[in-house]
């Protein structure tokens, strides 16, 4: 796709990302941003991407911090969490007039000057310091003892730093209305919603469906794949295919019922085939946005999703015309099993063509066009009156696509 018009030469624009360890959704957002508004340099705390992934950024130079050479930074980066704010503050951005940060933890905390416009695209405020603080402590056995006390103190300091550095941002962009509310809770700052890009054009459509259900996910605790396995244990006549790998795989294999197939990692072509053929896609996580349900809908496949967080924006359900899925309102195996039965009872209510049409509203071209517009409007407002950027760009809250 040709680059959209942008207000500044690329050499005056710097991008900041958290860390580059493996390719994921936030990296894809930065790739799409660079395609819409090219920049001179991409800053990140560390960079251990594969060369093939690094090239997706279009050859932009990547600058890292002292953590790049820290012992074990590649495999044990979380050990350096207490000093990551310091690392981020070492990014030297003095050559840029416009700074765009892609932040789910620290990137928005870069040091800026009064002559620089800073737009921060927030995938999420720091989860382990805010919303998921107590869950994180419980998951890692840090609820009590000396280690627990130290962890609580570290997270307390991170919250103070996180809120303080929110003042370095002139305009917040949120990847969903759910994150928009979390930004307000953490920073008491409004944000403009810009849904992240989903490569819907890469997924082929199919109206022909088989009998099995599918999910595609990294196998980590909060994705709640265990909940799906227990739900299908109670539905022995249905089949579930689970695609993905991760640290939860051994536990999931131990509890897997015979009607669930754990396929592990699969190439993109195999993932697409399963998404196209599935009766429905299952999504049990409490996510800020969630790209995989949109990819499934791009294939013409409806979604059965936990009705909280970003799912409320990415799946059209709840009695809406031309529904693209349905919600279950409790994160439990029983609620999911009932939702599967409700889905089957609704029969032809879910039109594959409606699913595809809905998914295309989250496409990459739409994101790049809107991002370029925001950058242009922000820069014009900044030149007129730096204090007016937020008020000029954020009017009524942007609704979910209809």
Short mmCIF file of C-alpha atoms in Angstrom, two decimals:
data_model
loop_
_atom_site.label_atom_id
_atom_site.label_comp_id
_atom_site.label_asym_id
_atom_site.label_seq_id
_atom_site.Cartn_x
_atom_site.Cartn_y
_atom_site.Cartn_z
CA UNK A 1 0.00 0.00 0.00
CA UNK A 2 1.47 3.42 -0.87
CA UNK A 3 2.32 5.65 2.06
CA UNK A 4 -0.30 8.16 3.12
CA UNK A 5 0.48 11.86 3.14
CA UNK A 6 2.16 13.03 6.30
CA UNK A 7 3.04 16.48 7.67
CA UNK A 8 6.77 16.11 8.34
CA UNK A 9 9.78 14.68 6.54
CA UNK A 10 10.68 11.20 7.82
CA UNK A 11 13.96 12.46 9.30
CA UNK A 12 11.99 14.56 11.79
CA UNK A 13 9.87 11.66 13.09
CA UNK A 14 11.04 9.08 15.66
CA UNK A 15 9.21 5.94 16.73
CA UNK A 16 9.58 4.30 20.15
CA UNK A 17 8.58 0.71 20.92
CA UNK A 18 8.91 -1.35 24.10
CA UNK A 19 11.20 -4.25 23.23
CA UNK A 20 11.69 -6.39 20.14
CA UNK A 21 11.94 -10.05 21.12
CA UNK A 22 9.39 -11.80 18.91
CA UNK A 23 6.88 -10.61 16.33
CA UNK A 24 3.39 -9.96 17.67
CA UNK A 25 0.41 -7.65 17.43
CA UNK A 26 2.12 -4.53 18.79
CA UNK A 27 5.00 -4.94 16.33
CA UNK A 28 2.49 -5.20 13.52
CA UNK A 29 0.96 -1.90 14.64
CA UNK A 30 4.36 -0.20 14.39
CA UNK A 31 4.90 -1.74 10.94
CA UNK A 32 1.56 -0.31 9.78
CA UNK A 33 2.34 3.08 11.32
CA UNK A 34 5.63 3.26 9.47
CA UNK A 35 3.81 2.36 6.26
CA UNK A 36 1.46 5.31 6.76
CA UNK A 37 3.88 7.86 8.24
CA UNK A 38 7.54 6.93 7.68
CA UNK A 39 10.09 7.81 10.33
CA UNK A 40 13.85 8.16 10.65
CA UNK A 41 14.58 5.85 13.60
CA UNK A 42 12.90 3.18 15.69
CA UNK A 43 13.98 3.09 19.35
CA UNK A 44 13.53 -0.01 21.54
CA UNK A 45 15.04 -1.18 24.82
CA UNK A 46 16.29 -4.42 23.24
CA UNK A 47 16.18 -5.97 19.77
CA UNK A 48 16.46 -9.73 19.31
CA UNK A 49 14.10 -10.08 16.36
CA UNK A 50 14.80 -12.51 13.57
CA UNK A 51 16.21 -10.79 10.49
CA UNK A 52 13.09 -11.67 8.48
CA UNK A 53 10.88 -9.95 11.07
CA UNK A 54 13.17 -6.94 11.38
CA UNK A 55 12.88 -6.36 7.63
CA UNK A 56 9.13 -5.91 8.00
CA UNK A 57 9.88 -2.45 9.41
CA UNK A 58 11.15 -1.42 5.98
CA UNK A 59 14.81 -1.05 6.82
CA UNK A 60 14.43 1.72 9.41
CA UNK A 61 17.47 1.90 11.76
CA UNK A 62 16.78 0.45 15.21
CA UNK A 63 18.53 1.87 18.27
CA UNK A 64 18.58 0.03 21.59
CA UNK A 65 19.67 0.76 25.18
CA UNK A 66 22.28 -0.59 27.59
CA UNK A 67 19.95 -3.53 28.26
CA UNK A 68 20.83 -4.93 24.83
CA UNK A 69 24.15 -6.15 26.25
CA UNK A 70 22.91 -7.04 29.73
CA UNK A 71 23.51 -10.69 30.74
CA UNK A 72 20.49 -12.84 29.94
CA UNK A 73 18.50 -9.96 28.42
CA UNK A 74 17.28 -12.13 25.57
CA UNK A 75 15.80 -14.94 27.72
CA UNK A 76 15.27 -13.27 31.13
CA UNK A 77 14.29 -9.72 30.25
CA UNK A 78 11.75 -9.59 33.07
CA UNK A 79 14.62 -9.67 35.58
CA UNK A 80 15.45 -6.15 34.41
CA UNK A 81 11.95 -4.77 34.97
CA UNK A 82 13.02 -2.44 37.84
CA UNK A 83 15.60 -0.67 35.63
CA UNK A 84 13.60 -0.59 32.40
CA UNK A 85 12.26 2.94 33.12
CA UNK A 86 15.88 4.12 33.37
CA UNK A 87 16.70 2.38 30.08
CA UNK A 88 13.76 4.05 28.31
CA UNK A 89 14.88 7.46 29.57
CA UNK A 90 18.27 6.98 27.87
CA UNK A 91 16.69 7.17 24.39
CA UNK A 92 18.09 10.36 22.84
CA UNK A 93 15.25 11.84 20.78
CA UNK A 94 16.58 15.38 20.43
CA UNK A 95 16.69 15.13 16.64
CA UNK A 96 12.93 14.57 16.28
CA UNK A 97 10.11 17.09 16.05
CA UNK A 98 7.44 14.38 16.30
CA UNK A 99 7.66 11.30 18.53
CA UNK A 100 5.29 8.34 18.20
CA UNK A 101 5.48 5.78 21.00
CA UNK A 102 3.93 2.32 20.86
CA UNK A 103 3.40 1.53 24.51
CA UNK A 104 2.10 -1.33 26.63
CA UNK A 105 4.45 -0.67 29.54
CA UNK A 106 7.32 1.82 29.38
CA UNK A 107 7.68 3.34 25.89
CA UNK A 108 5.52 6.38 26.59
CA UNK A 109 8.00 7.40 29.34
CA UNK A 110 10.68 8.69 26.95
CA UNK A 111 12.10 12.11 27.79
CA UNK A 112 10.88 14.89 25.49
CA UNK A 113 11.30 18.64 25.19
CA UNK A 114 8.79 21.46 24.96
CA UNK A 115 9.45 21.69 21.21
CA UNK A 116 8.45 18.08 20.49
CA UNK A 117 4.99 16.67 19.85
CA UNK A 118 4.54 13.25 21.49
CA UNK A 119 1.71 10.94 20.36
CA UNK A 120 1.46 7.69 22.30
CA UNK A 121 -0.47 4.71 20.94
CA UNK A 122 -1.36 2.69 24.03
CA UNK A 123 -2.02 -1.03 23.62
CA UNK A 124 -2.56 -1.16 27.39
CA UNK A 125 -1.43 0.69 30.49
CA UNK A 126 1.10 -1.43 32.38
CA UNK A 127 -1.08 -4.45 33.22
CA UNK A 128 0.99 -5.96 36.03
CA UNK A 129 1.20 -2.61 37.81
CA UNK A 130 -2.48 -1.67 37.44
CA UNK A 131 -5.41 -3.94 36.50
CA UNK A 132 -3.69 -7.33 36.83
CA UNK A 133 -1.46 -6.46 39.79
CA UNK A 134 -2.97 -8.89 42.31
CA UNK A 135 -3.45 -11.63 39.70
CA UNK A 136 0.20 -11.30 38.66
CA UNK A 137 1.38 -11.63 42.27
CA UNK A 138 -0.80 -14.72 42.74
CA UNK A 139 0.33 -16.36 39.47
CA UNK A 140 4.00 -16.02 40.47
CA UNK A 141 3.57 -16.87 44.16
CA UNK A 142 4.46 -13.34 45.32
CA UNK A 143 1.54 -12.73 47.65
CA UNK A 144 3.59 -12.90 50.84
CA UNK A 145 7.11 -13.18 52.19
CA UNK A 146 10.19 -11.09 51.47
CA UNK A 147 9.99 -11.58 47.69
CA UNK A 148 6.33 -10.59 47.75
CA UNK A 149 7.06 -7.41 49.71
CA UNK A 150 9.86 -6.51 47.32
CA UNK A 151 7.62 -7.13 44.29
CA UNK A 152 4.88 -4.93 45.76
CA UNK A 153 7.37 -2.13 46.36
CA UNK A 154 8.74 -2.39 42.81
CA UNK A 155 5.26 -2.25 41.33
CA UNK A 156 4.38 0.69 43.56
CA UNK A 157 7.39 2.59 42.20
CA UNK A 158 6.43 1.62 38.65
CA UNK A 159 2.91 2.98 39.15
CA UNK A 160 4.31 6.29 40.39
CA UNK A 161 6.67 6.51 37.41
CA UNK A 162 3.97 5.42 34.95
CA UNK A 163 1.49 8.06 36.06
CA UNK A 164 4.16 10.77 36.27
CA UNK A 165 5.42 10.13 32.74
CA UNK A 166 1.89 10.34 31.32
CA UNK A 167 2.48 14.11 31.42
CA UNK A 168 5.13 13.67 28.70
CA UNK A 169 2.39 12.71 26.23
CA UNK A 170 0.47 15.33 24.23
CA UNK A 171 -2.07 12.94 22.70
CA UNK A 172 -3.06 9.43 23.76
CA UNK A 173 -4.41 6.98 21.21
CA UNK A 174 -6.14 3.90 22.65
CA UNK A 175 -6.48 0.62 20.77
CA UNK A 176 -10.06 0.16 22.04
CA UNK A 177 -12.72 1.83 24.13
CA UNK A 178 -11.82 -0.65 26.85
CA UNK A 179 -8.24 0.66 26.91
CA UNK A 180 -9.56 4.20 26.64
CA UNK A 181 -11.31 3.71 29.98
CA UNK A 182 -8.18 2.16 31.50
CA UNK A 183 -6.07 5.13 30.36
CA UNK A 184 -8.52 7.43 32.12
CA UNK A 185 -8.38 5.31 35.28
CA UNK A 186 -4.57 5.17 35.38
CA UNK A 187 -3.63 8.63 34.10
CA UNK A 188 -6.81 10.71 34.24
CA UNK A 189 -6.27 11.60 30.58
CA UNK A 190 -8.70 11.30 27.68
CA UNK A 191 -7.70 9.24 24.66
CA UNK A 192 -8.83 8.93 21.06
CA UNK A 193 -9.74 5.40 19.98
CA UNK A 194 -7.96 3.98 16.94
CA UNK A 195 -8.49 0.26 16.49
CA UNK A 196 -5.30 -1.60 15.55
CA UNK A 197 -4.76 -2.92 12.01
CA UNK A 198 -5.89 -6.44 11.20
CA UNK A 199 -4.61 -7.97 7.97
CA UNK A 200 -8.05 -9.15 6.89
CA UNK A 201 -6.92 -9.17 3.24
CA UNK A 202 -4.58 -12.08 4.02
CA UNK A 203 -7.43 -14.37 5.03
CA UNK A 204 -9.53 -16.15 2.45
CA UNK A 205 -13.29 -16.37 2.88
CA UNK A 206 -15.27 -19.62 3.05
CA UNK A 207 -18.98 -20.11 3.60
CA UNK A 208 -18.59 -23.88 3.90
CA UNK A 209 -18.22 -25.02 7.52
CA UNK A 210 -17.30 -28.32 9.14
CA UNK A 211 -18.50 -29.55 12.55
CA UNK A 212 -15.45 -28.72 14.66
CA UNK A 213 -14.69 -25.61 16.73
CA UNK A 214 -11.29 -23.91 16.79
CA UNK A 215 -9.15 -21.51 18.78
CA UNK A 216 -5.76 -20.02 17.91
CA UNK A 217 -3.75 -18.70 20.82
CA UNK A 218 -0.46 -18.53 22.62
CA UNK A 219 -0.80 -21.06 25.42
CA UNK A 220 -0.47 -18.84 28.46
CA UNK A 221 -2.58 -18.77 31.60
CA UNK A 222 -4.78 -15.74 30.97
CA UNK A 223 -5.92 -17.04 27.56
CA UNK A 224 -7.97 -19.63 29.53
CA UNK A 225 -7.52 -22.56 27.16
CA UNK A 226 -8.00 -24.79 30.22
CA UNK A 227 -11.54 -23.47 30.46
CA UNK A 228 -12.19 -24.56 26.87
CA UNK A 229 -10.86 -28.07 27.54
CA UNK A 230 -13.13 -28.49 30.55
CA UNK A 231 -16.12 -27.15 28.60
CA UNK A 232 -15.58 -29.72 25.82
CA UNK A 233 -15.06 -32.49 28.32
CA UNK A 234 -18.72 -31.92 29.13
CA UNK A 235 -19.58 -31.88 25.39
CA UNK A 236 -18.09 -35.23 24.25
CA UNK A 237 -19.91 -35.23 20.91
CA UNK A 238 -18.26 -31.95 19.82
CA UNK A 239 -14.69 -31.50 18.63
CA UNK A 240 -12.32 -28.65 19.45
CA UNK A 241 -9.02 -27.90 17.66
CA UNK A 242 -6.48 -25.82 19.60
CA UNK A 243 -3.68 -24.22 17.57
CA UNK A 244 -0.70 -22.62 19.31
CA UNK A 245 2.13 -23.28 21.70
CA UNK A 246 3.42 -21.85 24.95
CA UNK A 247 4.33 -22.57 28.56
CA UNK A 248 0.88 -23.99 29.36
CA UNK A 249 1.23 -26.86 26.87
CA UNK A 250 2.38 -29.56 29.37
CA UNK A 251 -0.47 -28.80 31.77
CA UNK A 252 -3.02 -28.69 28.96
CA UNK A 253 -1.81 -32.01 27.53
CA UNK A 254 -2.24 -33.62 30.94
CA UNK A 255 -5.87 -32.49 31.19
CA UNK A 256 -6.87 -32.78 27.51
CA UNK A 257 -10.08 -34.78 26.85
CA UNK A 258 -10.20 -37.11 23.80
CA UNK A 259 -12.44 -34.78 21.77
CA UNK A 260 -9.89 -31.90 21.90
CA UNK A 261 -6.85 -31.85 19.59
CA UNK A 262 -3.84 -29.80 20.72
CA UNK A 263 -2.04 -29.17 17.45
CA UNK A 264 0.74 -26.93 18.74
CA UNK A 265 2.27 -24.32 16.46
CA UNK A 266 1.04 -24.41 12.86
CA UNK A 267 2.12 -22.46 9.75
CA UNK A 268 -0.08 -19.62 8.56
CA UNK A 269 -1.60 -21.68 5.75
CA UNK A 270 -2.80 -24.37 8.18
CA UNK A 271 -4.19 -21.76 10.57
CA UNK A 272 -6.16 -20.17 7.74
CA UNK A 273 -7.61 -23.54 6.65
CA UNK A 274 -8.82 -24.30 10.16
CA UNK A 275 -10.30 -20.83 10.61
CA UNK A 276 -12.16 -21.14 7.31
CA UNK A 277 -13.57 -24.59 8.07
CA UNK A 278 -14.52 -24.17 11.74
CA UNK A 279 -18.10 -23.99 12.86
CA UNK A 280 -17.11 -21.21 15.28
CA UNK A 281 -14.02 -19.66 16.83
CA UNK A 282 -13.70 -19.73 20.64
CA UNK A 283 -12.22 -16.83 22.62
CA UNK A 284 -12.18 -17.05 26.42
CA UNK A 285 -9.59 -14.41 27.34
CA UNK A 286 -10.16 -11.03 28.93
CA UNK A 287 -8.31 -8.96 26.33
CA UNK A 288 -7.82 -5.27 25.69
CA UNK A 289 -8.68 -5.82 22.02
CA UNK A 290 -8.06 -9.27 20.54
CA UNK A 291 -7.03 -9.67 16.90
CA UNK A 292 -7.64 -13.41 16.43
CA UNK A 293 -11.47 -13.16 16.61
CA UNK A 294 -11.39 -10.62 13.78
CA UNK A 295 -9.15 -12.89 11.71
CA UNK A 296 -11.67 -15.70 12.23
CA UNK A 297 -14.53 -13.44 11.14
CA UNK A 298 -12.52 -12.44 8.06
CA UNK A 299 -12.65 -16.15 7.14
CA UNK A 300 -16.44 -16.06 7.50
CA UNK A 301 -16.39 -17.82 10.87
CA UNK A 302 -18.52 -16.56 13.80
CA UNK A 303 -17.06 -16.18 17.29
CA UNK A 304 -18.13 -17.40 20.73
CA UNK A 305 -16.39 -14.95 23.06
CA UNK A 306 -16.14 -14.04 26.71
CA UNK A 307 -18.30 -10.93 26.92
CA UNK A 308 -15.82 -8.52 28.51
CA UNK A 309 -13.00 -6.22 27.46
CA UNK A 310 -12.22 -5.81 23.77
CA UNK A 311 -14.52 -8.65 22.69
CA UNK A 312 -17.46 -6.31 23.21
CA UNK A 313 -16.06 -4.21 20.36
CA UNK A 314 -14.71 -6.86 17.99
CA UNK A 315 -17.69 -9.23 17.93
CA UNK A 316 -21.17 -8.07 16.95
CA UNK A 317 -23.54 -9.85 19.30
CA UNK A 318 -26.07 -9.11 22.01
CA UNK A 319 -29.13 -8.97 19.78
CA UNK A 320 -27.50 -6.84 17.09
CA UNK A 321 -28.70 -7.22 13.48
CA UNK A 322 -26.57 -9.63 11.45
CA UNK A 323 -24.70 -10.98 14.48
CA UNK A 324 -21.18 -12.28 14.00
CA UNK A 325 -21.09 -14.25 17.24
CA UNK A 326 -22.37 -14.47 20.78
CA UNK A 327 -21.02 -13.82 24.27
CA UNK A 328 -20.82 -15.90 27.41
CA UNK A 329 -20.84 -13.69 30.48
CA UNK A 330 -18.92 -15.77 33.01
CA UNK A 331 -15.35 -17.02 32.60
CA UNK A 332 -16.22 -20.62 33.43
CA UNK A 333 -16.35 -23.97 31.64
CA UNK A 334 -20.07 -24.29 32.33
CA UNK A 335 -20.84 -20.89 30.79
CA UNK A 336 -18.79 -21.68 27.69
CA UNK A 337 -20.41 -25.09 27.27
CA UNK A 338 -23.84 -23.48 27.49
CA UNK A 339 -22.78 -20.85 24.93
CA UNK A 340 -21.78 -23.60 22.48
CA UNK A 341 -25.20 -25.17 22.88
CA UNK A 342 -26.91 -21.78 22.48
CA UNK A 343 -24.84 -21.14 19.36
CA UNK A 344 -25.97 -24.41 17.80
CA UNK A 345 -29.59 -23.70 18.72
CA UNK A 346 -29.41 -20.38 16.84
CA UNK A 347 -28.61 -22.26 13.65
CA UNK A 348 -28.57 -19.99 10.59
CA UNK A 349 -28.51 -16.71 12.54
CA UNK A 350 -24.82 -16.32 11.74
CA UNK A 351 -24.13 -15.40 8.12
CA UNK A 352 -20.51 -15.97 7.02
CA UNK A 353 -20.75 -13.01 4.64
CA UNK A 354 -21.80 -10.73 7.52
CA UNK A 355 -18.80 -11.96 9.50
CA UNK A 356 -16.45 -11.05 6.65
CA UNK A 357 -18.06 -7.65 6.14
CA UNK A 358 -17.75 -6.83 9.85
CA UNK A 359 -14.09 -7.91 9.98
CA UNK A 360 -13.13 -5.68 7.05
CA UNK A 361 -14.02 -2.62 9.13
CA UNK A 362 -10.88 -3.34 11.17
CA UNK A 363 -8.63 -3.64 8.11
CA UNK A 364 -5.11 -2.29 7.80
CA UNK A 365 -5.94 0.28 5.13
CA UNK A 366 -8.50 1.87 7.43
CA UNK A 367 -5.94 2.04 10.24
CA UNK A 368 -3.23 3.63 8.09
CA UNK A 369 -5.61 6.23 6.69
CA UNK A 370 -6.88 7.23 10.13
CA UNK A 371 -3.41 7.21 11.70
CA UNK A 372 -2.06 9.53 9.01
CA UNK A 373 -5.03 11.85 9.57
CA UNK A 374 -4.42 11.94 13.32
CA UNK A 375 -0.74 12.73 12.86
CA UNK A 376 -1.53 15.51 10.39
CA UNK A 377 -4.27 17.03 12.55
CA UNK A 378 -2.14 16.79 15.68
CA UNK A 379 0.79 18.51 14.01
CA UNK A 380 -1.41 21.31 12.71
CA UNK A 381 -2.94 21.80 16.17
CA UNK A 382 0.53 21.71 17.74
CA UNK A 383 1.80 24.43 15.44
CA UNK A 384 -1.22 26.58 16.27
CA UNK A 385 -1.22 26.01 20.04
CA UNK A 386 0.62 23.12 21.77
CA UNK A 387 -1.92 23.09 24.59
CA UNK A 388 -4.78 22.52 22.15
CA UNK A 389 -3.75 19.14 20.69
CA UNK A 390 -5.77 17.02 23.09
CA UNK A 391 -8.88 19.20 23.02
CA UNK A 392 -8.86 19.58 19.24
CA UNK A 393 -8.31 15.89 18.48
CA UNK A 394 -10.56 14.33 21.12
CA UNK A 395 -14.16 15.32 20.82
CA UNK A 396 -16.95 12.83 21.39
CA UNK A 397 -15.58 9.36 22.11
CA UNK A 398 -15.20 7.36 18.90
CA UNK A 399 -17.89 4.66 18.76
CA UNK A 400 -17.32 1.06 17.85
CA UNK A 401 -17.77 0.43 14.11
CA UNK A 402 -21.38 -0.16 13.04
#
